[in-house]
XYZ file of C-alpha atoms in Angstrom:
348
model
C 56.980 -32.781 13.121
C 53.903 -33.949 15.012
C 50.794 -31.974 15.800
C 51.426 -29.754 18.882
C 49.207 -30.560 21.828
C 47.906 -27.016 22.256
C 46.980 -26.817 18.556
C 45.355 -30.251 18.671
C 43.241 -29.064 21.630
C 41.965 -26.096 19.617
C 41.258 -28.192 16.513
C 39.557 -31.002 18.443
C 37.326 -28.649 20.416
C 36.332 -26.781 17.244
C 35.428 -29.948 15.357
C 33.624 -31.341 18.374
C 31.623 -28.115 18.636
C 30.516 -28.398 15.010
C 29.453 -32.021 15.411
C 27.816 -31.244 18.746
C 25.683 -28.544 17.141
C 24.657 -30.985 14.438
C 23.783 -33.603 17.082
C 21.529 -31.099 18.873
C 19.639 -30.512 15.634
C 19.319 -34.267 15.085
C 18.143 -34.674 18.687
C 15.264 -32.282 18.028
C 14.342 -34.077 14.805
C 14.504 -37.423 16.618
C 12.022 -36.310 19.271
C 9.715 -34.985 16.551
C 9.911 -38.256 14.607
C 9.209 -40.341 17.704
C 6.242 -38.160 18.600
C 4.746 -38.119 15.105
C 5.179 -41.844 14.534
C 3.547 -42.691 17.857
C 0.647 -40.328 17.088
C 0.218 -41.757 13.602
C 0.280 -45.337 14.901
C -2.076 -44.513 17.757
C 0.285 -45.747 20.458
C 2.065 -44.200 23.427
C 5.310 -42.325 22.953
C 8.365 -44.576 23.091
C 9.756 -43.200 26.348
C 12.623 -45.681 26.268
C 14.006 -44.160 23.073
C 13.333 -40.646 24.355
C 15.239 -41.371 27.570
C 18.206 -42.815 25.670
C 18.215 -39.819 23.323
C 18.293 -37.431 26.276
C 21.017 -39.453 28.035
C 23.254 -39.326 24.962
C 22.671 -35.594 24.606
C 23.553 -35.042 28.274
C 26.818 -36.965 27.841
C 27.705 -35.027 24.674
C 26.911 -31.739 26.405
C 28.988 -32.622 29.464
C 31.936 -33.625 27.276
C 31.639 -30.418 25.251
C 31.580 -28.261 28.395
C 34.596 -30.060 29.865
C 36.580 -29.612 26.653
C 35.700 -25.908 26.539
C 36.837 -25.457 30.139
C 39.988 -27.459 29.402
C 40.961 -25.250 26.464
C 40.277 -22.088 28.450
C 42.390 -23.287 31.373
C 45.273 -24.533 29.242
C 45.483 -21.597 26.853
C 44.232 -18.683 28.959
C 43.834 -19.018 32.727
C 46.792 -21.306 33.474
C 48.925 -20.571 30.458
C 51.700 -18.946 32.473
C 51.114 -20.511 35.897
C 51.048 -24.208 34.976
C 54.531 -25.833 35.144
C 55.713 -26.303 31.583
C 53.031 -24.142 29.991
C 50.154 -25.224 27.728
C 52.031 -28.170 26.214
C 52.623 -29.717 29.645
C 49.020 -28.955 30.667
C 47.491 -30.845 27.724
C 50.044 -33.672 28.018
C 49.361 -34.444 31.695
C 47.043 -37.513 31.948
C 46.097 -36.826 35.576
C 44.899 -33.286 34.882
C 41.336 -33.068 36.234
C 39.623 -32.081 32.977
C 41.339 -34.908 31.089
C 40.184 -37.448 33.674
C 36.657 -36.026 33.665
C 36.283 -36.045 29.876
C 37.471 -39.645 29.690
C 34.968 -40.671 32.354
C 32.150 -39.077 30.345
C 33.425 -40.710 27.160
C 33.407 -44.108 28.863
C 29.803 -43.654 29.983
C 28.676 -42.540 26.534
C 30.477 -45.437 24.867
C 28.720 -47.886 27.175
C 25.394 -46.249 26.320
C 26.021 -46.342 22.583
C 27.288 -49.924 22.525
C 24.506 -51.040 24.870
C 21.867 -49.580 22.549
C 23.453 -51.369 19.596
C 23.446 -54.695 21.452
C 19.807 -54.145 22.473
C 18.835 -53.565 18.840
C 20.616 -56.782 17.934
C 18.637 -58.670 20.581
C 15.343 -57.168 19.361
C 16.097 -58.332 15.832
C 17.361 -61.813 16.714
C 15.185 -62.408 19.804
C 17.921 -64.632 21.219
C 20.125 -64.045 24.247
C 22.541 -66.655 22.891
C 23.284 -64.516 19.849
C 24.100 -61.433 21.934
C 25.925 -63.317 24.713
C 29.388 -62.570 23.311
C 28.642 -58.863 22.644
C 27.325 -58.560 26.211
C 30.575 -60.039 27.552
C 32.488 -57.528 25.425
C 30.260 -54.744 26.753
C 31.130 -55.600 30.358
C 34.800 -55.806 29.397
C 34.566 -52.331 27.854
C 33.162 -51.050 31.156
C 36.018 -52.630 33.135
C 38.687 -51.319 30.770
C 37.075 -47.867 30.738
C 37.193 -47.672 34.529
C 40.840 -48.798 34.485
C 41.643 -46.097 31.903
C 40.166 -43.375 34.087
C 41.719 -44.745 37.309
C 45.196 -45.201 35.840
C 45.147 -41.711 34.297
C 44.142 -40.081 37.571
C 47.210 -41.421 39.431
C 49.911 -40.519 36.901
C 52.511 -38.339 38.702
C 53.195 -34.829 37.468
C 55.700 -34.870 34.617
C 55.680 -38.660 34.234
C 54.813 -38.378 30.531
C 51.887 -38.437 28.140
C 49.286 -41.174 27.782
C 51.560 -42.833 25.216
C 54.426 -43.247 27.706
C 52.527 -44.321 30.824
C 50.511 -47.382 31.839
C 47.392 -45.550 30.665
C 48.338 -46.340 27.089
C 47.714 -50.068 27.217
C 44.265 -49.602 28.739
C 43.326 -46.988 26.157
C 44.441 -49.335 23.361
C 42.370 -52.158 24.855
C 39.380 -49.832 25.205
C 39.491 -48.700 21.579
C 40.001 -52.256 20.291
C 37.179 -53.671 22.426
C 34.559 -51.108 21.464
C 35.596 -51.336 17.796
C 35.251 -55.133 17.859
C 31.872 -54.893 19.594
C 30.501 -52.363 17.135
C 31.787 -54.254 14.102
C 30.535 -57.654 15.304
C 27.064 -56.461 16.326
C 26.604 -54.426 13.129
C 27.358 -57.536 11.062
C 24.853 -59.557 13.105
C 22.179 -56.900 12.601
C 22.793 -56.510 8.879
C 22.899 -60.283 8.323
C 19.634 -60.920 10.171
C 17.776 -58.131 8.377
C 19.228 -59.256 5.020
C 18.149 -62.892 5.502
C 14.729 -61.729 6.675
C 14.489 -59.568 3.571
C 15.179 -62.585 1.352
C 12.317 -64.538 2.943
C 10.047 -61.513 2.630
C 10.938 -61.156 -1.039
C 10.175 -64.841 -1.604
C 6.813 -64.388 0.118
C 6.315 -61.134 -1.839
C 5.859 -59.161 1.357
C 8.248 -56.295 0.648
C 11.874 -55.339 1.195
C 13.991 -54.408 4.217
C 17.094 -53.433 2.244
C 16.637 -49.758 3.226
C 16.881 -50.825 6.872
C 20.070 -52.765 6.100
C 21.569 -49.642 4.555
C 20.616 -47.501 7.567
C 22.167 -49.948 10.044
C 25.264 -50.428 7.889
C 25.778 -46.687 7.400
C 25.536 -45.968 11.125
C 27.859 -48.835 11.993
C 30.338 -47.813 9.308
C 30.477 -44.191 10.508
C 31.166 -45.217 14.095
C 33.610 -47.996 13.133
C 35.682 -45.755 10.856
C 35.975 -43.126 13.602
C 37.046 -45.715 16.179
C 39.522 -47.264 13.750
C 41.031 -43.818 13.114
C 41.347 -43.193 16.861
C 42.975 -46.582 17.420
C 45.361 -46.072 14.495
C 46.423 -42.650 15.741
C 46.989 -43.966 19.252
C 49.047 -46.949 18.097
C 51.196 -44.557 16.036
C 51.525 -42.287 19.095
C 50.059 -39.393 17.140
C 48.485 -36.415 18.864
C 45.793 -36.659 16.216
C 44.115 -39.199 18.490
C 43.052 -36.316 20.740
C 41.252 -34.777 17.773
C 39.495 -38.005 16.819
C 38.648 -38.808 20.445
C 36.775 -35.546 20.905
C 34.871 -36.185 17.679
C 33.734 -39.649 18.797
C 31.382 -38.397 21.536
C 28.996 -36.429 19.281
C 29.324 -39.114 16.594
C 27.976 -41.729 19.040
C 24.868 -39.577 19.481
C 24.611 -38.829 15.766
C 24.662 -42.511 14.778
C 21.895 -43.258 17.272
C 19.720 -40.380 16.053
C 20.461 -41.203 12.412
C 18.875 -44.652 12.590
C 15.683 -43.324 14.191
C 15.394 -40.378 11.813
C 15.991 -42.264 8.573
C 13.650 -45.126 9.413
C 11.083 -42.719 10.867
C 11.122 -40.545 7.767
C 10.733 -43.624 5.573
C 7.686 -44.724 7.571
C 6.257 -41.208 7.413
C 6.761 -41.049 3.648
C 5.030 -44.373 3.150
C 2.107 -43.228 5.283
C 1.889 -39.997 3.296
C 1.988 -41.877 -0.005
C -0.779 -44.185 1.122
C -2.893 -41.356 2.501
C -2.621 -39.165 -0.604
C -3.088 -41.938 -3.109
C 0.433 -41.705 -4.488
C 0.851 -45.327 -3.470
C -0.785 -46.282 -6.775
C 2.651 -46.603 -8.326
C 4.882 -47.437 -5.362
C 7.795 -49.839 -5.847
C 7.531 -53.456 -4.742
C 9.084 -52.931 -1.334
C 6.296 -50.619 -0.200
C 2.777 -51.650 0.893
C 0.533 -52.067 -2.118
C -3.145 -51.441 -2.704
C -5.133 -54.222 -4.222
C -8.674 -54.688 -5.391
C -9.944 -58.177 -5.831
C -7.275 -60.155 -7.606
C -5.499 -57.233 -9.277
C -3.128 -54.512 -8.180
C -4.082 -50.884 -8.461
C -1.805 -49.229 -11.000
C -2.931 -51.307 -13.953
C -4.715 -48.753 -16.217
C -7.068 -51.375 -17.603
C -8.287 -52.199 -14.109
C -8.132 -48.731 -12.572
C -10.732 -47.276 -14.899
C -13.209 -50.009 -14.055
C -12.784 -49.939 -10.286
C -15.641 -48.162 -8.473
C -14.086 -46.135 -5.647
C -16.922 -46.980 -3.266
C -15.852 -50.627 -3.335
C -12.114 -49.965 -2.976
C -10.473 -52.163 -0.364
C -7.072 -51.418 1.110
C -4.783 -54.266 2.095
C -1.606 -53.249 3.901
C 0.902 -55.904 4.830
C 1.896 -55.802 8.502
C 5.419 -57.005 9.013
C 6.025 -58.687 12.357
C 8.354 -61.169 14.052
C 6.774 -64.517 14.913
C 8.429 -67.447 16.634
C 7.878 -71.129 15.966
C 5.682 -71.651 19.032
C 3.323 -68.920 17.877
C 3.095 -70.504 14.450
C 2.073 -73.815 15.967
C -0.539 -72.162 18.188
C -1.999 -70.316 15.226
C -2.510 -73.526 13.283
C 0.324 -73.275 10.762
C -0.315 -75.494 7.782
C 3.323 -76.501 7.718
C 3.855 -75.431 4.140
C 7.051 -73.592 3.302
C 5.153 -70.679 1.760
C 2.988 -70.114 4.833
C 5.942 -70.380 7.163
C 8.027 -67.953 5.118
C 5.207 -65.429 5.087
C 4.909 -65.579 8.852
C 8.588 -65.901 9.727
C 9.825 -63.258 7.306
C 8.684 -60.411 9.516
C 10.572 -57.661 11.242
C 8.822 -54.707 12.827
C 11.033 -51.762 11.964
C 9.941 -49.503 14.792
C 11.276 -52.018 17.336
C 14.749 -51.807 15.809
C 15.095 -48.097 16.454
C-alpha cells in the first residue's frame, strides 16, 4: 500500500518546516560571516552574496507559506466541499497551490543552479568550461516553465502528475537539474584539487578543506534530487515529501559553503592574531623569521620579538598574460607558485 496523499502532505510540510527553520538560522549566520569577513579584510560587504542569500530565503519562505495554505485548504477548509475530498485535492495537478509551489520551486532551482555555475566560472575563469552547464541551465528553465504550464491546464479528475503529460516534464526537470549539479560539482572539485596539488608542490598550502566543502554541498543536493527522481519514476507519493524538502535544502547548501569557508578563514585569522599559529599545520599560513620557521624551540628562544617579521602567503588566481607582464622567469617553480592560486572568498 502506497503512502496516502493527505498523509504525505502532512509529512512533507512538517519536514519542510524543520528544514526551513534550520535554513533561517543558517541565513543569519551567513550574513554575520559575510559582514565579519568583509570587516576583517577591510573591504566592502559582498552585496552580491547578500542579495542571493535573501533571494533564496524569500523563495523558501514563499514555498513554505504556500505549502501551509495548501495543507489547511486540503485538510480543513475544503475537506468536505472539494469533489473527492482531501485525496482528490492533493492529487489534482491544476490545483492553484500546487501550480504556485512548483513555480516557486522552479525559480529557486534556477537560482541555486545558477549560483553553482557562477562559482564554477569564478574558479575556472573560462566561459568555455561552463558553456555546457549554461545550456543545461537554460534547458532547466524551459522545462520548468513547461511543467508549470502543463500542470495548470490538467482537467479536473484527469489524474495525478504520474498519469498526465505533466509527468514527462517533471522527469526531465529532475534529470536535468541533477545532471547540472553533478557535472558542475565535479568540475569545481577537480579544479580545486588540481590547484591544491600545484600549491602543495610550491609549498603554499592546501585547499583540500575547500574541496570537502564543495563536495559535501554538492552531495547533499544531488542525493536529494536523486531520491526525488527515483520516487517519481517509481510513481511513489514519496516524491511529494522529497520535493518539499528540496527547497530549503537548496538554500542550506548555499549557506553551508559560505559558513564553513568563512569560519575557516575566521579561525585562521584568530590563530594568527593570538599567536596560536606557531604550531599550525602545513596548509595554514606560517610565520617565519629569517630562514627558519617559528615553532622550532631552538630558534624560538633566540628570536627577539622586536625583530619578528610576519610573512603570510596570499593565494590568488593569475593568468598567463599576467605572468608575462610581471616578468615571469619561465621556471616551473615560479610558474607553479603563481598559477597555483585560488582566492577562497571569490568561490563563495
